[in-house]
């Protein structure tokens, strides 16, 4: 039998003031050292000052008193931490030091902490009348008897705004018509409403659309209609699907890809208009990817980046495509480097609008826990080294980003579900565990959805559905806390030396902050150890003056070391600035060179074209000259032809005349002689 503490419903700042009153705080460390350790007392003092006064703007104490120095350094180390964050961390540290403080706070005795005995299969549900929960506390347990979550009505009865518990999954009191249990569905949040579309239930694909109002925790079914055909879209056939992606875009929901009973050849993009409650199929251009399910779809600016998945023939994919939402044009990307192996049911996120991260997923035989990064500017894959508590291999998990933090929930490895909720700092690539659940619960399921909403500047994660041996339709919410410099002091060990910080990171911009954290941790450790010890009872019989002199010497030595390291940090910053300046200049120079080369190339190409044009013009001129000469020759030939014909006619006439003359001569020969006419020759002789 074990005990669990239920969280109080008292909200901030009242909860902080109750904690400060219980701790006996009036701005003095000495009054709380009797209840807490010296380190905790010092941190509580600094947080109290930060929450009530604000950032430390007072000058450094001139006194050499180690207590005053430590108080100032602790307060100064919080920097510009927000008041609400300081209040939250104050209460968190108090709860770690004294878990039962709230039940012993005299001013709030009417709302004690509830200690729950974990009997097997116990379950106490609040009475829900007309959608409103009764004041009873709600305790939910898993099948094996371990605590899933404990809550009271004040935590969630008024929507996201009343979720005051950090880093714990809670189940809000849901009303309305709950959707059918499912997994591999699509989920998206638009203006405090979470939409659920499609999915898989008992092997059957779904095509229903439901919406959960995150302010009233009320489900309702959306009665959608089909939009008429237009230039940009055509009527959509609401084919049941699963393994698709649901992306909010402007005032619409985009449903991309997914498995269907009768798959199309290429990916279909359907849109749901939230104003008209109508579905349509968008017309796209270019070569669309092959149809698939289990892919990742990430919104980057005005483009969708699609990676991987599994096609209708169960072939795993690792191709990369981008859909421009402004032109609705597909583009297949042939990226550099080594891409992730073919997979489906992985998670993807974008960091700084430039880097696409791919984590986990599965093939037909195994699951992965590798991390791949695609630089969307250079279109090159890389596989960086992961740090921290690296998650186990999984597929079917869900993820959302909050700032630079990427939260991963659920998934499994075909043997068991992943029970821990993990977060990756996308700037440092360090993993850490946020919380864990026990037993076969929806949060340790495959194919669940995860969305993020916000209330008063704070983000809240909302999960739905999943499959872990049975289909689920439960909703759970978690308010993540934000990491701070103070939490690094509390939760991580101080480096042995400042040089270790320099060697542990390549990001020189973090050197100074990490160094200050380490030095303050050392100073606090040394000073508080000496405060706890009694100078009169020291083994060596040292006098108070000697101890003070020793502390002063250590302080001066540490301050000297601090000054040196700060100087090194300044030098590193200057070198970094110079390097960035050089890089900027080199970049500009390279751009100028590239521009000049392009201009030279363009000029050369222009000159070449001009030369070719001149050559063609010269050739044309020669051809024209040749044509003129040929025409002249042709005219000459025509004249000669005419002269030839004339000569031929003259020749023919001459020949004809000669022939006629000959004939006349021959006809007067014999008969003329007989008649007594002599031939012409004889007449000539006679003459």
XYZ file of C-alpha atoms in Angstrom, residues 113-588:
476
model
C -4.157 17.761 1.017
C -5.917 14.499 0.244
C -3.908 11.381 1.066
C -5.280 8.501 -0.964
C -4.768 4.848 -0.225
C -4.151 3.001 -3.462
C -6.481 0.035 -3.231
C -6.647 -2.123 -6.316
C -9.248 -1.246 -8.922
C -10.592 1.704 -6.928
C -12.228 4.432 -8.926
C -14.163 7.446 -7.674
C -15.867 9.498 -10.349
C -17.476 12.899 -9.827
C -21.219 13.135 -10.178
C -21.948 14.960 -13.446
C -25.283 16.707 -13.702
C -26.119 18.613 -16.865
C -22.477 18.656 -17.856
C -21.232 20.143 -14.528
C -19.099 18.157 -12.152
C -19.879 17.967 -8.443
C -17.372 19.089 -5.771
C -16.174 15.540 -5.035
C -12.513 14.757 -5.639
C -11.814 12.555 -8.673
C -9.255 9.763 -8.307
C -8.455 7.605 -11.334
C -6.467 4.368 -11.087
C -5.114 1.975 -13.657
C -5.874 -1.682 -14.031
C -2.918 -2.791 -11.937
C -3.817 -0.486 -9.072
C -1.142 2.178 -9.554
C -2.193 5.807 -9.476
C -2.892 7.349 -12.844
C -3.896 10.810 -11.680
C -5.703 12.568 -8.857
C -7.504 15.857 -9.136
C -10.294 17.972 -7.725
C -12.931 20.066 -9.402
C -11.011 23.337 -9.169
C -8.223 22.051 -11.380
C -10.138 21.563 -14.601
C -13.787 22.498 -14.123
C -13.302 25.873 -15.827
C -11.310 24.834 -18.874
C -7.614 25.377 -19.525
C -7.452 28.457 -17.287
C -7.858 26.442 -14.103
C -5.161 23.837 -14.848
C -2.615 24.808 -12.191
C -0.720 21.535 -11.808
C 2.525 21.477 -13.803
C 4.116 18.475 -15.514
C 1.311 16.061 -14.615
C -1.307 14.497 -16.852
C -4.860 15.002 -15.606
C -8.225 13.909 -17.010
C -10.745 16.768 -17.185
C -14.463 16.129 -16.606
C -15.786 15.742 -20.151
C -19.396 16.290 -21.159
C -21.281 15.957 -24.414
C -21.273 13.142 -26.971
C -17.837 11.556 -26.786
C -16.388 10.433 -30.166
C -16.001 6.754 -30.908
C -12.747 5.308 -29.566
C -10.024 5.364 -32.232
C -6.362 5.735 -33.141
C -4.381 7.012 -36.154
C -6.785 9.958 -36.380
C -6.016 13.607 -37.096
C -6.187 16.367 -34.474
C -5.762 20.146 -34.614
C -6.510 23.082 -32.308
C -8.067 26.283 -33.642
C -9.157 29.051 -31.239
C -9.655 27.000 -28.048
C -11.303 24.155 -29.962
C -9.747 20.777 -30.740
C -10.967 19.048 -33.903
C -10.764 15.260 -34.353
C -11.172 13.733 -37.828
C -11.152 10.148 -39.071
C -9.100 7.327 -37.591
C -9.272 3.581 -37.128
C -11.732 1.686 -34.904
C -11.682 -2.099 -34.853
C -10.008 -2.150 -38.256
C -12.614 0.145 -39.826
C -11.706 3.562 -41.150
C -13.751 6.561 -39.972
C -14.706 9.858 -41.595
C -16.523 11.707 -38.795
C -15.513 15.133 -37.482
C -15.825 16.089 -33.802
C -14.864 19.210 -31.855
C -13.964 19.596 -28.170
C -14.498 23.033 -26.610
C -11.437 23.472 -24.388
C -13.213 26.097 -22.272
C -16.199 23.971 -21.291
C -14.732 20.486 -21.971
C -17.770 19.677 -24.127
C -17.740 17.383 -27.153
C -19.977 17.948 -30.159
C -20.187 16.374 -33.606
C -19.751 18.592 -36.645
C -22.331 18.046 -39.353
C -20.211 18.719 -42.432
C -21.375 19.236 -45.974
C -19.672 19.023 -49.363
C -18.682 22.257 -51.081
C -19.584 22.864 -54.710
C -16.899 22.865 -57.391
C -14.799 25.996 -57.915
C -11.649 27.015 -59.762
C -9.435 26.087 -56.804
C -11.245 23.026 -55.490
C -13.623 20.238 -56.374
C -16.274 18.481 -54.289
C -14.697 16.142 -51.742
C -15.722 12.567 -51.282
C -15.550 11.971 -47.542
C -13.740 8.673 -47.825
C -13.008 7.092 -44.426
C -9.287 7.266 -43.715
C -6.626 6.741 -41.044
C -2.964 7.612 -40.721
C -3.572 11.040 -42.274
C -2.410 14.443 -41.032
C -4.673 17.320 -39.939
C -3.077 20.762 -40.252
C -4.683 24.124 -39.311
C -4.199 26.690 -42.084
C -5.770 30.149 -41.963
C -9.441 29.475 -41.163
C -9.367 25.948 -42.532
C -8.299 22.432 -41.659
C -6.161 20.553 -44.185
C -6.363 16.758 -44.258
C -3.359 15.330 -46.104
C -2.859 11.729 -47.307
C -3.964 8.740 -45.207
C -4.870 5.091 -45.723
C -8.224 4.375 -47.398
C -10.049 1.273 -48.541
C -9.719 2.264 -52.214
C -6.565 4.386 -52.330
C -5.930 6.924 -55.052
C -2.685 6.976 -56.984
C -1.417 10.220 -55.442
C -1.824 12.155 -52.210
C -5.123 14.007 -51.893
C -5.387 17.327 -50.021
C -8.818 17.942 -48.530
C -9.849 21.133 -46.780
C -12.575 21.826 -44.244
C -13.821 25.416 -44.117
C -14.572 26.278 -40.481
C -16.952 29.063 -41.493
C -19.088 27.140 -43.956
C -18.553 23.685 -42.356
C -17.928 22.212 -45.796
C -15.337 19.825 -47.241
C -13.615 20.187 -50.600
C -10.604 18.738 -52.399
C -7.908 21.236 -53.334
C -6.512 21.208 -56.863
C -2.735 20.839 -56.848
C -0.119 21.171 -59.569
C 3.176 19.479 -60.258
C 4.017 15.848 -59.576
C 2.082 14.804 -56.484
C 3.591 12.103 -54.209
C 2.243 8.580 -54.231
C -0.647 8.023 -51.802
C 0.386 6.882 -48.322
C -0.369 6.841 -44.610
C 1.724 7.193 -41.464
C 3.740 10.028 -42.995
C 4.751 13.239 -41.224
C 3.414 16.590 -42.430
C 5.016 19.728 -41.027
C 3.895 23.299 -41.640
C 6.911 25.531 -42.343
C 5.897 29.071 -43.203
C 3.526 28.727 -46.136
C 4.670 25.232 -47.155
C 3.966 21.684 -46.054
C 6.947 19.322 -45.763
C 5.958 15.654 -46.213
C 8.334 12.849 -45.292
C 8.120 9.052 -45.332
C 5.116 6.871 -44.616
C 3.821 3.645 -46.104
C 2.053 3.320 -49.452
C -0.966 1.175 -50.306
C 1.310 -1.807 -51.101
C 2.868 -1.568 -47.586
C 6.122 -0.299 -49.045
C 7.967 1.933 -46.592
C 9.059 5.315 -47.906
C 11.688 7.931 -47.077
C 11.041 10.424 -49.867
C 10.708 14.145 -49.277
C 8.122 16.453 -50.862
C 7.079 20.081 -50.347
C 3.672 21.565 -51.132
C 3.568 25.346 -51.565
C 0.214 26.394 -50.111
C 0.215 29.686 -51.993
C 0.638 28.157 -55.448
C -0.568 24.639 -54.491
C 2.404 23.208 -56.366
C 4.226 19.995 -55.414
C 8.013 19.776 -55.496
C 10.006 16.584 -54.941
C 13.243 17.257 -53.050
C 16.442 15.328 -53.679
C 18.296 16.308 -50.500
C 21.981 15.902 -49.834
C 23.453 13.669 -47.123
C 22.114 10.394 -45.763
C 18.325 10.486 -45.235
C 16.513 8.521 -42.510
C 15.801 4.917 -43.390
C 12.317 4.214 -44.825
C 9.752 4.386 -42.017
C 6.240 5.328 -40.978
C 4.481 6.465 -37.785
C 7.377 8.743 -36.841
C 7.248 12.292 -35.450
C 8.482 15.489 -37.075
C 8.935 19.094 -35.932
C 10.470 22.302 -37.237
C 12.906 24.464 -35.262
C 13.673 28.118 -36.009
C 11.730 27.829 -39.294
C 14.833 26.181 -40.768
C 15.532 22.734 -39.323
C 13.223 19.742 -39.785
C 13.660 17.101 -37.064
C 12.598 13.467 -37.537
C 12.442 11.161 -34.509
C 11.615 7.471 -34.194
C 9.127 5.564 -36.296
C 9.056 1.963 -37.366
C 9.625 -0.485 -40.196
C 8.017 -3.880 -40.668
C 10.527 -5.502 -38.304
C 11.769 -2.900 -35.833
C 11.276 0.513 -34.255
C 13.733 3.411 -34.103
C 14.866 6.052 -31.635
C 17.230 7.884 -33.973
C 17.125 11.625 -34.600
C 17.679 13.161 -38.032
C 17.834 16.849 -38.978
C 17.210 18.388 -42.406
C 18.516 21.894 -43.065
C 15.724 23.388 -45.161
C 18.050 26.049 -46.561
C 20.821 23.780 -47.801
C 18.527 20.733 -48.131
C 21.069 18.470 -46.454
C 20.405 15.645 -43.981
C 22.487 15.109 -40.848
C 22.302 12.835 -37.810
C 23.399 14.778 -34.715
C 24.391 13.273 -31.390
C 21.562 13.098 -28.867
C 22.198 13.883 -25.209
C 20.417 13.439 -21.899
C 17.801 10.753 -21.251
C 17.420 9.443 -24.796
C 13.962 7.859 -25.279
C 13.537 4.206 -26.109
C 12.683 3.090 -29.648
C 9.061 3.710 -30.543
C 6.531 4.237 -33.321
C 3.047 5.693 -33.326
C 3.986 8.455 -30.891
C 2.781 12.056 -31.103
C 4.640 15.324 -30.649
C 4.113 19.092 -30.436
C 6.507 22.007 -30.010
C 6.361 24.728 -27.372
C 9.057 27.258 -28.165
C 12.307 25.345 -28.512
C 10.920 22.343 -26.606
C 9.575 19.306 -28.482
C 7.257 17.151 -26.357
C 6.842 13.470 -27.304
C 4.022 11.351 -25.852
C 3.090 7.690 -26.237
C 4.113 5.278 -28.951
C 5.313 1.720 -28.570
C 7.711 -0.944 -29.804
C 5.185 -3.695 -30.684
C 5.702 -5.139 -27.185
C 4.638 -2.403 -24.790
C 3.625 1.230 -24.803
C 6.007 4.056 -23.948
C 4.999 5.313 -20.505
C 7.161 8.412 -20.253
C 6.444 11.878 -21.615
C 9.764 13.261 -22.856
C 10.927 16.638 -24.103
C 13.790 17.547 -26.422
C 15.435 20.951 -26.288
C 15.868 21.486 -30.022
C 18.648 24.043 -29.489
C 20.874 21.787 -27.364
C 19.475 18.367 -28.472
C 19.199 17.304 -24.824
C 16.388 14.915 -23.844
C 14.691 14.889 -20.448
C 11.686 13.107 -18.946
C 8.724 15.281 -17.981
C 6.587 12.649 -16.280
C 5.652 8.975 -16.486
C 2.479 6.932 -16.201
C 1.997 3.367 -15.045
C -0.054 0.519 -16.369
C -1.940 0.120 -19.609
C -3.279 3.655 -19.929
C -4.226 5.757 -22.984
C -1.120 7.923 -22.616
C 1.024 4.831 -23.261
C -0.738 4.092 -26.547
C 0.136 4.051 -30.210
C -1.638 6.286 -32.684
C -2.800 8.853 -30.131
C -2.963 12.542 -31.006
C -1.320 15.471 -29.255
C -2.189 19.142 -29.712
C -1.220 22.338 -27.923
C -3.397 25.225 -26.830
C -2.684 28.270 -24.687
C -4.344 30.259 -21.931
C -3.048 33.535 -20.484
C 0.322 33.011 -22.126
C 0.764 29.462 -20.776
C 0.712 26.388 -23.008
C -1.300 23.242 -22.344
C -0.873 19.873 -24.079
C -4.039 17.940 -24.954
C -3.999 14.234 -25.878
C -6.807 12.081 -27.263
C -7.390 8.459 -28.219
C -4.827 5.781 -29.009
C -4.595 2.007 -29.008
C -2.892 -0.140 -26.355
C -4.760 -3.395 -26.670
C -8.034 -1.526 -26.674
C -9.262 1.580 -28.451
C -9.430 4.757 -26.366
C -11.407 7.990 -26.480
C -10.091 9.668 -23.324
C -8.797 13.240 -23.102
C -5.823 14.192 -20.922
C -4.138 17.554 -20.410
C -0.695 18.584 -19.161
C 0.674 22.044 -18.424
C 4.445 21.920 -19.035
C 6.766 23.969 -16.880
C 9.533 25.974 -18.523
C 13.142 25.251 -17.733
C 15.139 28.067 -16.143
C 18.628 28.815 -14.915
C 17.462 28.179 -11.357
C 16.260 24.699 -12.222
C 19.666 23.939 -13.682
C 21.216 24.904 -10.329
C 18.806 22.667 -8.442
C 18.579 19.652 -10.722
C 22.023 19.352 -12.310
C 25.390 18.895 -10.585
C 27.812 21.792 -10.597
C 30.821 21.182 -12.875
C 34.107 20.440 -11.151
C 35.704 23.373 -12.896
C 34.701 26.141 -15.166
C 36.932 24.727 -17.871
C 34.639 21.702 -17.991
C 31.850 23.991 -19.077
C 33.999 25.306 -21.899
C 34.861 21.778 -22.984
C 31.274 20.536 -22.673
C 29.732 22.913 -25.178
C 30.495 24.333 -28.560
C 27.978 27.140 -28.180
C 30.181 29.989 -26.961
C 27.170 32.193 -26.343
C 26.264 29.956 -23.367
C 29.691 29.943 -21.766
C 29.156 32.944 -19.535
C 25.752 31.892 -18.196
C 26.867 28.310 -17.544
C 30.012 29.568 -15.843
C 28.114 31.912 -13.561
C 25.794 29.088 -12.574
C 28.746 26.879 -11.711
C 30.594 29.564 -9.750
C 27.524 30.578 -7.779
C 26.903 26.943 -6.980
C 30.493 26.638 -5.673
C 30.250 29.798 -3.619
C 26.942 28.720 -2.136
C 28.304 25.263 -1.328
C 31.460 26.552 0.340
C 29.769 29.360 2.239
C 26.804 27.349 3.468
C 29.042 24.489 4.579
C 30.944 26.936 6.721
C 27.743 28.549 8.007
C 26.463 25.174 9.178
C 29.675 24.435 11.042
C 30.326 25.962 14.449
C 33.673 27.788 14.586
C 33.987 27.095 18.287
C 33.663 23.333 17.704
C 36.045 22.938 14.777
C 38.440 20.032 15.080
C 41.532 22.150 14.674
C 40.403 24.599 17.331
C 40.507 27.447 14.840
C 39.423 30.806 16.099
C 36.577 32.746 14.572
C 39.026 35.272 13.155
C 41.025 32.556 11.468
C 37.893 31.022 9.978
C 36.768 34.416 8.736
C 40.192 35.041 7.244
C 40.037 31.654 5.544
C 36.601 32.383 4.152
C 37.731 35.799 2.992
C 40.756 34.259 1.295
C 38.607 31.647 -0.396
C 36.169 34.349 -1.422
C 38.926 36.496 -2.915
C 40.344 33.483 -4.711
C 36.938 32.602 -6.122
C 36.271 36.199 -7.107
C 39.644 36.318 -8.807
C 38.834 33.107 -10.638
C 35.428 34.507 -11.485
C 36.993 37.680 -12.876
C 39.425 35.661 -14.972
C 36.692 33.468 -16.341
C 34.490 36.467 -17.041
C 37.413 38.036 -18.854
C 37.803 34.846 -20.866
C 34.082 34.899 -21.562
C 34.341 38.506 -22.743
C 37.277 37.571 -24.938
C 35.346 34.626 -26.325
C 32.394 36.895 -26.998
C 34.664 39.365 -28.763
C 36.206 36.554 -30.790
C 32.735 35.276 -31.576
C 31.633 38.754 -32.621
C 34.736 39.097 -34.779
C 34.119 35.676 -36.275
C 30.500 36.576 -36.975
C 31.650 39.862 -38.513
C 34.168 37.998 -40.662
C 31.553 35.477 -41.612
C 29.185 38.290 -42.534
C 31.861 39.996 -44.578
C 32.861 36.731 -46.202
C 29.246 36.017 -46.952
C 28.802 39.450 -48.488
